[in-house]
Short mmCIF file of C-alpha atoms in Angstrom, two decimals:
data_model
loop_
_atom_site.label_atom_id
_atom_site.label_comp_id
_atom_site.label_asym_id
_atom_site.label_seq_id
_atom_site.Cartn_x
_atom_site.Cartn_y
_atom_site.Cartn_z
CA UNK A 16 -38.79 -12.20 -5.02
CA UNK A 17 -36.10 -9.98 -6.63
CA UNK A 18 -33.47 -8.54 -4.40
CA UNK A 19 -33.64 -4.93 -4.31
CA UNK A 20 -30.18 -2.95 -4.59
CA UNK A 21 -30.63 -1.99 -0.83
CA UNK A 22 -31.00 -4.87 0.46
CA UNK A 23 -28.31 -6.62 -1.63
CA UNK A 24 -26.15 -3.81 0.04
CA UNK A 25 -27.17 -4.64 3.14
CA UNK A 26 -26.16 -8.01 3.10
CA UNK A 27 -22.56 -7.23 1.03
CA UNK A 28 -21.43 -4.82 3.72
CA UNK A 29 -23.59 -6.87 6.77
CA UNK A 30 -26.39 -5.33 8.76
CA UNK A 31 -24.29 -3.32 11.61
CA UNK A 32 -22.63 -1.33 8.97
CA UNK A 33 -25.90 -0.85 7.03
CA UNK A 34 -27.73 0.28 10.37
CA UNK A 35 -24.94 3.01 11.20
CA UNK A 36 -25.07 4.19 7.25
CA UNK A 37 -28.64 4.45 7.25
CA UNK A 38 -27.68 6.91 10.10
CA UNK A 39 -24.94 9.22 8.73
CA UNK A 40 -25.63 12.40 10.61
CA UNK A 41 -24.44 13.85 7.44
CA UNK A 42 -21.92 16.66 9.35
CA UNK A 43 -19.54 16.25 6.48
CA UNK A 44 -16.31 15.21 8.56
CA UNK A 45 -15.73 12.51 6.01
CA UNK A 46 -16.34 15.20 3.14
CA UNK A 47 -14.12 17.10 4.38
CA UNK A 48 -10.78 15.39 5.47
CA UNK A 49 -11.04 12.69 1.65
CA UNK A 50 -8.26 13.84 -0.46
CA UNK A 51 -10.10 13.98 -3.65
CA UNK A 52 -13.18 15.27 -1.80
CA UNK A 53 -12.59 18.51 -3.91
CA UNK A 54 -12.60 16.97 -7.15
CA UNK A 55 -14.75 13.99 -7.25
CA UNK A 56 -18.78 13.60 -8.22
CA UNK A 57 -19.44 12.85 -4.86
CA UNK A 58 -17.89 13.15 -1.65
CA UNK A 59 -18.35 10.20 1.05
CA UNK A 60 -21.04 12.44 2.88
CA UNK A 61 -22.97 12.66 -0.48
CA UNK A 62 -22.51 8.86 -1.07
CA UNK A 63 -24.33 7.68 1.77
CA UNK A 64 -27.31 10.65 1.39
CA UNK A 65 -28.05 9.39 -1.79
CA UNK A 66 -28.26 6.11 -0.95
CA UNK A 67 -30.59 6.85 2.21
CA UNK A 68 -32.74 9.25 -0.57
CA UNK A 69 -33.55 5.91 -2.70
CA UNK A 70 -30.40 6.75 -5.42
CA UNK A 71 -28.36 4.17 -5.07
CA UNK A 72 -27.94 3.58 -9.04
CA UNK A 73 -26.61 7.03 -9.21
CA UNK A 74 -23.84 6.23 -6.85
CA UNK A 75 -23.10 3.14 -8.37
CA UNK A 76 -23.19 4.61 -11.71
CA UNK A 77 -21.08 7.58 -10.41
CA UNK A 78 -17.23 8.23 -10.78
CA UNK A 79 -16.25 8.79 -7.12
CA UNK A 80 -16.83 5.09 -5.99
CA UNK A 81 -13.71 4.27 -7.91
CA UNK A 82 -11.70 7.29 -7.33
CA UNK A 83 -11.37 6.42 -3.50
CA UNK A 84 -8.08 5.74 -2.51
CA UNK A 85 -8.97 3.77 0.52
CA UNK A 86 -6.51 6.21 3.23
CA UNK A 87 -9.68 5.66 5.95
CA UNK A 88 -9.24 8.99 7.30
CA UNK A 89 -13.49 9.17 7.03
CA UNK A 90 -14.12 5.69 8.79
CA UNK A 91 -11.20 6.87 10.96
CA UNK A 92 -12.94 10.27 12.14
CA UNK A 93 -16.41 9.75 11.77
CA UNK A 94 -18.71 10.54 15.31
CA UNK A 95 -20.89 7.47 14.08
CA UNK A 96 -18.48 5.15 13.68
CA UNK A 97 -19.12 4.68 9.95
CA UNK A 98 -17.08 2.66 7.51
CA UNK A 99 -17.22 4.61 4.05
CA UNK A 100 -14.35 2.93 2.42
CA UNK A 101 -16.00 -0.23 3.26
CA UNK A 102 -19.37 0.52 1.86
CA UNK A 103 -17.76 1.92 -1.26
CA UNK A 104 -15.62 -1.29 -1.81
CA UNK A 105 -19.33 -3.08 -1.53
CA UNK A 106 -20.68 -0.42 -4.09
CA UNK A 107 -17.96 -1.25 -6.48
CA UNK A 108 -18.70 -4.79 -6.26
CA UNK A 109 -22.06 -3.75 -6.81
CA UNK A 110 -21.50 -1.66 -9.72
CA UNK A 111 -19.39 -4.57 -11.89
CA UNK A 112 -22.05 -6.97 -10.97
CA UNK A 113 -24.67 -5.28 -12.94
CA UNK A 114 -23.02 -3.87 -15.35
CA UNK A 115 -23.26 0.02 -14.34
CA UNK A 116 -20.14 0.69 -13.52
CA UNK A 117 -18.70 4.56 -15.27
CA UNK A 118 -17.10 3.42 -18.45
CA UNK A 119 -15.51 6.90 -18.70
CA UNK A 120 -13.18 5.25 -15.53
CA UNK A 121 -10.24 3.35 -16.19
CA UNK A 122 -9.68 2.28 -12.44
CA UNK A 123 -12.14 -1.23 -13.24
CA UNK A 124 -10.11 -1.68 -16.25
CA UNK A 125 -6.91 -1.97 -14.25
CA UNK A 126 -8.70 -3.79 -11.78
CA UNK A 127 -9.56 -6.54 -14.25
CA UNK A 128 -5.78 -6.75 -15.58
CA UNK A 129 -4.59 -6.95 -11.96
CA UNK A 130 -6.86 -10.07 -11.15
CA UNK A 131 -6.20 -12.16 -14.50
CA UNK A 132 -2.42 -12.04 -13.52
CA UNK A 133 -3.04 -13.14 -9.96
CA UNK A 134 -5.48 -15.89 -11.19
CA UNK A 135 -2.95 -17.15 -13.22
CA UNK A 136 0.03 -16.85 -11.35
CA UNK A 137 -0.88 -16.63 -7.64
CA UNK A 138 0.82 -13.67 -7.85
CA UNK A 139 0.86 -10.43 -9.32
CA UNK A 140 2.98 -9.86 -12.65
CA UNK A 141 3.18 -6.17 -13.58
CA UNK A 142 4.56 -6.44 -17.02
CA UNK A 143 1.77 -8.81 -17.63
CA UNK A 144 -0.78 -6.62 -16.13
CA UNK A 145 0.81 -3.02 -17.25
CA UNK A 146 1.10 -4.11 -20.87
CA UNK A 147 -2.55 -6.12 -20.10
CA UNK A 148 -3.98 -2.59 -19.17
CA UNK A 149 -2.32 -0.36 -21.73
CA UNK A 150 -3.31 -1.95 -24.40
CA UNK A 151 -6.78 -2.42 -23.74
CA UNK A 152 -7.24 1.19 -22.75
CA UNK A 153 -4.71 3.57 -24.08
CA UNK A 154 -2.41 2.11 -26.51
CA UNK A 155 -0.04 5.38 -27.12
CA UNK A 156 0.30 5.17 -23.58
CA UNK A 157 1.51 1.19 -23.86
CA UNK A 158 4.41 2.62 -25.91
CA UNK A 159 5.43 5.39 -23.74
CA UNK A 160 5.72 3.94 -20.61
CA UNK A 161 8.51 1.36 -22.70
CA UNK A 162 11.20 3.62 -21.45
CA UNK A 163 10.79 4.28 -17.65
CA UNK A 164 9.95 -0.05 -17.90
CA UNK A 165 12.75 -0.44 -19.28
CA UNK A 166 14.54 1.79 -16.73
CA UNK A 167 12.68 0.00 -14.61
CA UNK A 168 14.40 -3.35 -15.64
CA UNK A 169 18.05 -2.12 -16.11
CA UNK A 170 17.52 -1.33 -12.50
CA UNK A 171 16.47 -4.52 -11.53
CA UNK A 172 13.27 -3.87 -9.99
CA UNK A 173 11.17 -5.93 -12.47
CA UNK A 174 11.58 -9.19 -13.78
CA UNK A 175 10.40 -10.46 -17.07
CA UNK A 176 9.46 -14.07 -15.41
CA UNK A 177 6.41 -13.96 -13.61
CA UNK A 178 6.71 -15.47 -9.91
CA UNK A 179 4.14 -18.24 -9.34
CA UNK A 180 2.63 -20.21 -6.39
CA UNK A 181 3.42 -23.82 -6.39
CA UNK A 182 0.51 -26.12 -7.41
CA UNK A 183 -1.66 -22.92 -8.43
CA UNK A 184 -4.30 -22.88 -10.88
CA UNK A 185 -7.46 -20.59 -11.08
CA UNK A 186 -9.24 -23.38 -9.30
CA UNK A 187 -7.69 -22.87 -6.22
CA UNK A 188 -9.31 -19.81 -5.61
CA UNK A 189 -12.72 -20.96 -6.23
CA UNK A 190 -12.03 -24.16 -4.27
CA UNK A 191 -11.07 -21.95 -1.45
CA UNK A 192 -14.23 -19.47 -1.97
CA UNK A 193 -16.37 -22.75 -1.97
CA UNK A 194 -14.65 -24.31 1.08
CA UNK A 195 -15.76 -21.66 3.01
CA UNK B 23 15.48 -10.37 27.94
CA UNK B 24 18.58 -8.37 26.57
CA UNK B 25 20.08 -9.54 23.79
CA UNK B 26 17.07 -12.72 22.75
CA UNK B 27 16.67 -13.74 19.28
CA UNK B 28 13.96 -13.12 18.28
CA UNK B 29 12.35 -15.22 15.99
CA UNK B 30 9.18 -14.36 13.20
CA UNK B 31 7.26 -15.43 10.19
CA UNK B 32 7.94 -13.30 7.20
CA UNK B 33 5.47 -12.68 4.70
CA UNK B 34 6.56 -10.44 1.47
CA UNK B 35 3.96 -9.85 -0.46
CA UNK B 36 4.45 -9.87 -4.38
CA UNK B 37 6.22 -6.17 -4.22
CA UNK B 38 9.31 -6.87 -2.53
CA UNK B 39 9.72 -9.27 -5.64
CA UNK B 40 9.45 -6.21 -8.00
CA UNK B 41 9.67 -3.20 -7.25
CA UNK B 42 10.55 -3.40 -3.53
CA UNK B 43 13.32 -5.82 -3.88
CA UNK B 44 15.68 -2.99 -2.14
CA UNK B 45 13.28 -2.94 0.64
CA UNK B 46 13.65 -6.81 1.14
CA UNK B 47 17.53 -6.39 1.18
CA UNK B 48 17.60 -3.79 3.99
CA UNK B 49 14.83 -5.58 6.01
CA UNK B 50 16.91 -8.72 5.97
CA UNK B 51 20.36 -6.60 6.45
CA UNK B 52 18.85 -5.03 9.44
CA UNK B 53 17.67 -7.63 11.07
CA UNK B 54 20.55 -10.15 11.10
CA UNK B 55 22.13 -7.07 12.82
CA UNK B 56 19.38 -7.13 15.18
CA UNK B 57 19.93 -10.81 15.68
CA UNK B 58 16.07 -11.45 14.06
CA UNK B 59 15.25 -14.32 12.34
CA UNK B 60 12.78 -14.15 9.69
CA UNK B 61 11.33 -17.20 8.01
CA UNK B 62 9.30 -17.08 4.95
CA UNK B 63 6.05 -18.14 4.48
CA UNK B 64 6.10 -21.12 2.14
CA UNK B 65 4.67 -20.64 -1.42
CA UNK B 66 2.37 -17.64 0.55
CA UNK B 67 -0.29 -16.53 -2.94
CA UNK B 68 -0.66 -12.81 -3.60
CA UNK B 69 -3.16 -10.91 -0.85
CA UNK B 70 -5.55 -9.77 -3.55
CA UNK B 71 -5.42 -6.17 -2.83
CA UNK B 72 -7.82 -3.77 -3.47
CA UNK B 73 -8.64 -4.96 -7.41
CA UNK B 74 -10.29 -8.25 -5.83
CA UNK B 75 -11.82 -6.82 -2.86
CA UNK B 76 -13.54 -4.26 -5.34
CA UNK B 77 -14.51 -6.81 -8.20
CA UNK B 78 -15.02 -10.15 -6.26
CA UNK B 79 -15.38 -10.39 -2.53
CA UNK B 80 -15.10 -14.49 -2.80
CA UNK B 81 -11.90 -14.74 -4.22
CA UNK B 82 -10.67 -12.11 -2.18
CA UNK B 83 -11.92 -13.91 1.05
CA UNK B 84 -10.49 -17.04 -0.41
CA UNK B 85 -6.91 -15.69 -1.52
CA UNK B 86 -6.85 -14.10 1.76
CA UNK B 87 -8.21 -17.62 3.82
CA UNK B 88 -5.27 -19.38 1.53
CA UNK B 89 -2.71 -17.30 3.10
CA UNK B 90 -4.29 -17.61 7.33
CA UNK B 91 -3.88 -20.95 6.90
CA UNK B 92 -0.16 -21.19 5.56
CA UNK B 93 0.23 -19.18 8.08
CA UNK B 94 -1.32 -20.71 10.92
CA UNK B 95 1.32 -23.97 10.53
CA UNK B 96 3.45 -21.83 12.84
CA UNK B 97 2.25 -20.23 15.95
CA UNK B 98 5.32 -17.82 15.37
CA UNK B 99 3.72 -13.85 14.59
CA UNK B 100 3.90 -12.74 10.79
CA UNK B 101 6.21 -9.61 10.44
CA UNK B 102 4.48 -7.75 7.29
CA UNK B 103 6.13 -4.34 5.94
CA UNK B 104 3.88 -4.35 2.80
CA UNK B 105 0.75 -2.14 3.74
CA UNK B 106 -1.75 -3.66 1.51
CA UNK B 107 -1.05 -7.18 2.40
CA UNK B 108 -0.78 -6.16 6.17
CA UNK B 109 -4.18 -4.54 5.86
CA UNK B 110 -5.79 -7.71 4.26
CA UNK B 111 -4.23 -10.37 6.89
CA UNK B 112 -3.89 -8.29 9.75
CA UNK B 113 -7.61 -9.33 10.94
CA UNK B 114 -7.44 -12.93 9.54
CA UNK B 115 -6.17 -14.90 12.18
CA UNK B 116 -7.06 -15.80 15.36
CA UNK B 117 -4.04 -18.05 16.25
CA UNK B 118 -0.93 -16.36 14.75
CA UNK B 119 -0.97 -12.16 15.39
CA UNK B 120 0.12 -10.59 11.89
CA UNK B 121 1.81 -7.31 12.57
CA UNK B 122 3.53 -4.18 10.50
CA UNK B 123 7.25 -3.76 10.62
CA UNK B 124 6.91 -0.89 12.37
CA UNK B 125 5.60 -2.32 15.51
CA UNK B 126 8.27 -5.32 15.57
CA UNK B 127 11.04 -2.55 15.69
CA UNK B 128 9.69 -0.36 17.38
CA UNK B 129 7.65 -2.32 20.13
CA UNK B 130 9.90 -5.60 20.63
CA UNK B 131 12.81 -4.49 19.74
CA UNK B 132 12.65 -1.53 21.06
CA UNK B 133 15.17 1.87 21.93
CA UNK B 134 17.75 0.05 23.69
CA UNK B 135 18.43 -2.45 21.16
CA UNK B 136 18.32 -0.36 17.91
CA UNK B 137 20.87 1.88 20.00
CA UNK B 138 23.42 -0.46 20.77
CA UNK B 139 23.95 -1.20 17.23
CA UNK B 140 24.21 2.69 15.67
CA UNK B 141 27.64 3.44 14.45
CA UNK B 142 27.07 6.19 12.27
CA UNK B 143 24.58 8.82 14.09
CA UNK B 144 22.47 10.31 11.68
CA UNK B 145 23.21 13.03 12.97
CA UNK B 146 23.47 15.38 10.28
CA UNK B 147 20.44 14.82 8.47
CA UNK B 148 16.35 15.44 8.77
CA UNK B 149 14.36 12.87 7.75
CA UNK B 150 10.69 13.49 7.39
CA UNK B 151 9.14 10.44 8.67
CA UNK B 152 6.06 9.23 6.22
CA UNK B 153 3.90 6.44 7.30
CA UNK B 154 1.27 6.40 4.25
CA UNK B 155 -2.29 5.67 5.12
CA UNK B 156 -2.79 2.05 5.18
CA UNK B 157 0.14 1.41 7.94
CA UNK B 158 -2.01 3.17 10.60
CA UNK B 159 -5.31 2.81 9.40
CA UNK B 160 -8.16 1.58 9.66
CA UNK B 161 -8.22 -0.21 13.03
CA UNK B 162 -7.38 -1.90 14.40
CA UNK B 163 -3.86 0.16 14.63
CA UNK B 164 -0.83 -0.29 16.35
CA UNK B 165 0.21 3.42 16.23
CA UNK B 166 -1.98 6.83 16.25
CA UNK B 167 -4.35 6.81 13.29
CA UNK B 168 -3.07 10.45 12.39
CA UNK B 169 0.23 11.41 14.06
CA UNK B 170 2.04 8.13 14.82
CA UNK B 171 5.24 7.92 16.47
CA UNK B 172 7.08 4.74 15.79
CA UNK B 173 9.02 5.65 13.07
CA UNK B 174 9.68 9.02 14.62
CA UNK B 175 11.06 7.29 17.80
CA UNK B 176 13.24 4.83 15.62
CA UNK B 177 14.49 7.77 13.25
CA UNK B 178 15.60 10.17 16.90
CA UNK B 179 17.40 6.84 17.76
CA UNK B 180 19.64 6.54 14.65
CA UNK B 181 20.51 10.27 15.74
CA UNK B 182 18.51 12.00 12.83
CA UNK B 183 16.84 15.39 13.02
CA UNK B 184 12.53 14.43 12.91
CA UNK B 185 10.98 17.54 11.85
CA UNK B 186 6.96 18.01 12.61
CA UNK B 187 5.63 17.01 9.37
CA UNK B 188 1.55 16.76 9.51
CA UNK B 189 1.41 14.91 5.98
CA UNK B 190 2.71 12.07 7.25
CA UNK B 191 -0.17 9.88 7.05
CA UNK B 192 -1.95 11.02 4.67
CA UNK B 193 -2.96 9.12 1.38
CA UNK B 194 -0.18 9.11 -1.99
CA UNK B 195 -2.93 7.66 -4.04
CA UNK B 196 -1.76 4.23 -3.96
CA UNK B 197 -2.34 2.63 -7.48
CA UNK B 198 -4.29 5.99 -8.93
CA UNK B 199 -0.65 7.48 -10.24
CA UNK B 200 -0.59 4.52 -12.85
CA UNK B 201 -4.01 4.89 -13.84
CA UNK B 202 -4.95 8.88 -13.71
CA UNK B 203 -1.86 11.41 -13.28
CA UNK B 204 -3.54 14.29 -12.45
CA UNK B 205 -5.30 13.89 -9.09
CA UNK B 206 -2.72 11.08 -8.11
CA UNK B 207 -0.02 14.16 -8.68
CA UNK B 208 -1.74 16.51 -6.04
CA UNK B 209 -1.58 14.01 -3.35
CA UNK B 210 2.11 12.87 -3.62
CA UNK B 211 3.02 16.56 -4.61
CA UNK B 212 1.59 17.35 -1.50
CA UNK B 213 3.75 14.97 0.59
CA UNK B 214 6.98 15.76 -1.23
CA UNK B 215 6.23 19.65 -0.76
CA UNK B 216 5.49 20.09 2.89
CA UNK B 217 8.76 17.71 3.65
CA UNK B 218 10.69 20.16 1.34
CA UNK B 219 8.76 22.80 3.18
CA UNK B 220 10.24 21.59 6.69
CA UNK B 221 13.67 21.23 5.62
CA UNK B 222 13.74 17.61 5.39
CA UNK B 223 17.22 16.49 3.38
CA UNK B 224 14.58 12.82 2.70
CA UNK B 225 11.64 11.14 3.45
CA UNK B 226 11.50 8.16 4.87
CA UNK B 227 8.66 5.47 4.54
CA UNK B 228 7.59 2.22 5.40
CA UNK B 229 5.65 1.25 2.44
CA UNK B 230 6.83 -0.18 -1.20
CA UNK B 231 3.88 1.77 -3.05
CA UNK B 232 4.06 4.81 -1.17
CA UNK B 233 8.67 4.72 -1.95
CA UNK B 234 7.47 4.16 -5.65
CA UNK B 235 5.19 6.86 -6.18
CA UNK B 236 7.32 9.26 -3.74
CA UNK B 237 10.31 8.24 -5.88
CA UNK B 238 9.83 6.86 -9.37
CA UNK B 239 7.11 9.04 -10.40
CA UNK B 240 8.46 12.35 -8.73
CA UNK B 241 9.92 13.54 -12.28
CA UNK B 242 5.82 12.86 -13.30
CA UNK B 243 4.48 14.95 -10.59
CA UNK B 244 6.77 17.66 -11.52
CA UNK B 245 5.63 17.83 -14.97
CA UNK B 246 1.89 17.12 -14.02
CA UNK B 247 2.06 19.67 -11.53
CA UNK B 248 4.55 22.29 -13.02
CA UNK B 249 6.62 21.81 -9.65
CA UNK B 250 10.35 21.06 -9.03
CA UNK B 251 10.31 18.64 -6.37
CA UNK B 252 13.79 17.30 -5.81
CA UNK B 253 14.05 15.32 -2.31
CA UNK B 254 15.15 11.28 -1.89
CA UNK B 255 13.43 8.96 -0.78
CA UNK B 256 14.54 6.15 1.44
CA UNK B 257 13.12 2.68 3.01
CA UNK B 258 13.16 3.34 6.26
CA UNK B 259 15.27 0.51 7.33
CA UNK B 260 17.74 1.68 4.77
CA UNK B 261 18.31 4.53 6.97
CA UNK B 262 18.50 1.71 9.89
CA UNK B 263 21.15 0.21 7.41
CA UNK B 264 23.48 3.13 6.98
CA UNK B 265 23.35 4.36 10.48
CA UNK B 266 24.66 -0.14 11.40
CA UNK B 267 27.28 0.90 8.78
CA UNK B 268 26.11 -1.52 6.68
CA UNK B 269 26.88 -0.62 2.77
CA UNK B 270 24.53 1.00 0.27
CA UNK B 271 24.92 -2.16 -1.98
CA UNK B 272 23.55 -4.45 0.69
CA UNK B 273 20.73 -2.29 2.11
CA UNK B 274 19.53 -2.44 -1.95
CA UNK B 275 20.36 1.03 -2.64
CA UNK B 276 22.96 0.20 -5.10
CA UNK B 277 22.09 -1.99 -7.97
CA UNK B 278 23.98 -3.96 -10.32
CA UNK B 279 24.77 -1.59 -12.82
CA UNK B 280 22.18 1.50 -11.46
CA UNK B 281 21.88 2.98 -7.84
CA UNK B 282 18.15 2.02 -7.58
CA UNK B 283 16.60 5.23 -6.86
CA UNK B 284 15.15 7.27 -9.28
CA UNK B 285 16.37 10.75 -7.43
CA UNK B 286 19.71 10.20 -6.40
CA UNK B 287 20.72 8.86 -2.60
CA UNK B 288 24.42 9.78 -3.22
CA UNK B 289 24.30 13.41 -1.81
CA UNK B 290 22.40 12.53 1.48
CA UNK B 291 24.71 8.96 2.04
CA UNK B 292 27.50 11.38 1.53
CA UNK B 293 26.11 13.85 4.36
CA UNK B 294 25.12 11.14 6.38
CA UNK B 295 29.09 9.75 7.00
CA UNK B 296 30.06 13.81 6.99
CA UNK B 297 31.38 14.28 3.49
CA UNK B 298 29.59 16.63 2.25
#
């Protein structure tokens, strides 16, 4: 029987978490103290409504989910003990899994750049995943950043060699992920 | 006991090969003065961060289940002063304990120690003391979640002036500067403004993404914000550093050919020994 989106939450973020989210008293502490609460689609207080009111493709389809910067301060003052920045990491996940993820965002595009480095490498190479990024999303921008990288450089706080893992390859991650 | 070597596992994390490599210079300047000794993890793979924890939760178990176990060769705890990496490994283990920098200096080494080896009082300086967000949260948290201390207490020791400064763990937008200027420039103008607003002569923080942001992109912020910001921006074992009298060159603040700050550390190293 197909999965619904609820209950493939449920088991990305694990039943105790689900429970308490299901049970957001909705007094908008979390709202409140998130940094980009002000300018984002939806605040963590709106998050979690709409996924107890049966939405949960708006949220994954929304903006905000990638615009939190993971400070904690909501898991860290909520009365209920609940983990926001968790549930939005799972809602990401989510999001890039089925392909609804906000194109208008360029946070999964950076994302993506990141990761193919670190698969590569074992390690993350920013020219690689800078010049990765810029190009695939904002090419004037992949020419103006040349001078603070090269300040960056002349300064010594970059090197043109990526760093690697001994013995890495891309199938060490999914050996480990299959070890489990 | 008094004057004990202590001994820990080190594990970098892939900034203090980039961008924080002036962090890893004053870590390991400061603690042979402490009479630490630090021992890298071998060939320890990237933590993942939040990219693969928001794309791929099995690699990002499996990066981070890569590292526990290179880890867990030693039974020695793993000193971390990277705040991503410290908050994907600090839960990982239950054989080795993987703690912040913070908490080594502050908790085992401790007042006494950091004392005995302060030359030049800092006496002529306020530092505004910013943790970032990640350091102290989420739990579990070695420090207060909002107003931690640590770094206060080991700042008063070097001799500096700690002003009250309520930004000091809040967010700087971590990666979001790269990708999205605007909102990212709010946050860190935020920080930079209420230390200016207190006086502060620098900031000092704990964290390589929170020092670049603060730092490198502070000329951004201005012009994304319309702002003049103009305040340095330190490691805060740097400060550690110059208050040992160790040199700017070996605490990383002096490059090759650069000092490698973006705004200047000359005027507040020059206030700092009282010339100027």
């Amino acid at each position: 029987m197909e999965k619904t989106l609820l209950q493939e939450l449920k088991e990305e973020v694990g039943s105790e978490t689900y429970d308490k989210l299901r049970h957001c008293q909705q007094c908008g502490t979390c709202a409140g103290s998130c940094p980009l609460g002000e300018i984002l689609d939806m605040t963590p207080r709106k998050i979690l409504v709409l996924i107890e009111a049966g939405e949960i493709e708006r949220v994954l389809r929304s903006k905000a989910i990638w615009y939190c910067v993971s400070c904690y301060l909501c898991e860290s003052r909520c009365p209920r003990g609940n983990e926001p920045a968790e549930v939005i990491y799972a809602l990401r996940r989510m999001a890039v899994k089925h392909g609804l993820w906000n194109r208008q965002v360029k946070i999964p595009a950076f994302y993506r750049s990141f990761v193919r480095f670190v698969r590569l490498f074992g390690r993350s190479y920013e020219p690689g995943l800078l010049m990765d990024y810029f190009l695939r999303t904002d090419r004037g921008k992949a020419v103006s950043i040349m001078p603070m990288a090269v300040k960056f450089f002349l300064y010594g706080l970059v090197g043109l060699v990526p760093k690697r893992v001994k013995n890495w390859h891309n199938g060490i991650i999914k050996k480990e992920a299959d070890n489990k | 006991m008094k004057g004990a070597i202590l001994e820990y596992q080190y594990f970098p994390g892939c900034s203090m090969e980039a961008i924080a490599k002036p962090y890893e210079l004053s870590i390991k300047a400061v603690f042979r003065v402490l009479g630490i000794n630090l021992k890298e993890v071998e060939n320890w793979n990237c933590c993942g961060s939040t990219p693969f924890i928001s794309t791929d939760k099995d690699s990002a178990e499996a990066l981070i289940n890569r590292n526990i176990g290179l880890i867990e060769k030693s039974d020695k705890d793993v000193v971390i002063a990277c705040s991503s990496c410290f908050k994907m490994l600090k839960a990982g283990s239950k054989k080795v304990k993987v703690r912040h920098i913070l908490d080594i200096i502050a908790n085992d080494v401790g007042c006494d120690r950091i004392a005995r080896h302060v030359k030049v009082p800092l006496k002529n300086i306020s530092v505004a003391p910013y943790y970032g967000c990640c350091t102290v949260r989420p739990k579990p948290s070695f420090d207060d979640e909002e107003d931690p201390q640590s770094m206060d207490m080991i700042l008063k020791v070097l001799g500096a002036n700690v002003p009250d400064y309520e930004f000091k763990a809040f967010c700087c937008g971590g990666t979001l500067m790269i990708i999205d200027e605007k909102p990212a420039s709010m946050l860190i103008s935020n920080i930079l403004g209420m230390a200016e607003e207190r006086k502060a002569d620098c900031i000092a923080t704990p964290c390589p993404l929170c020092h670049m942001n603060l730092d490198k992109y502070q000329d951004a912020v201005n012009k994304s914000t319309g702002k003049n910001h103009h305040i340095p921006i330190f490691f805060f074992t740097q400060l550690m550093g110059l208050s040992f009298g160790l040199s700017p060159k070996e605490l990383g603040l002096q490059g090759k050919w650069f000092e490698t700050n973006f705004v200047s550390t000359k005027n507040v190293i020059k206030k700092i020994k009282g010339e100027g």
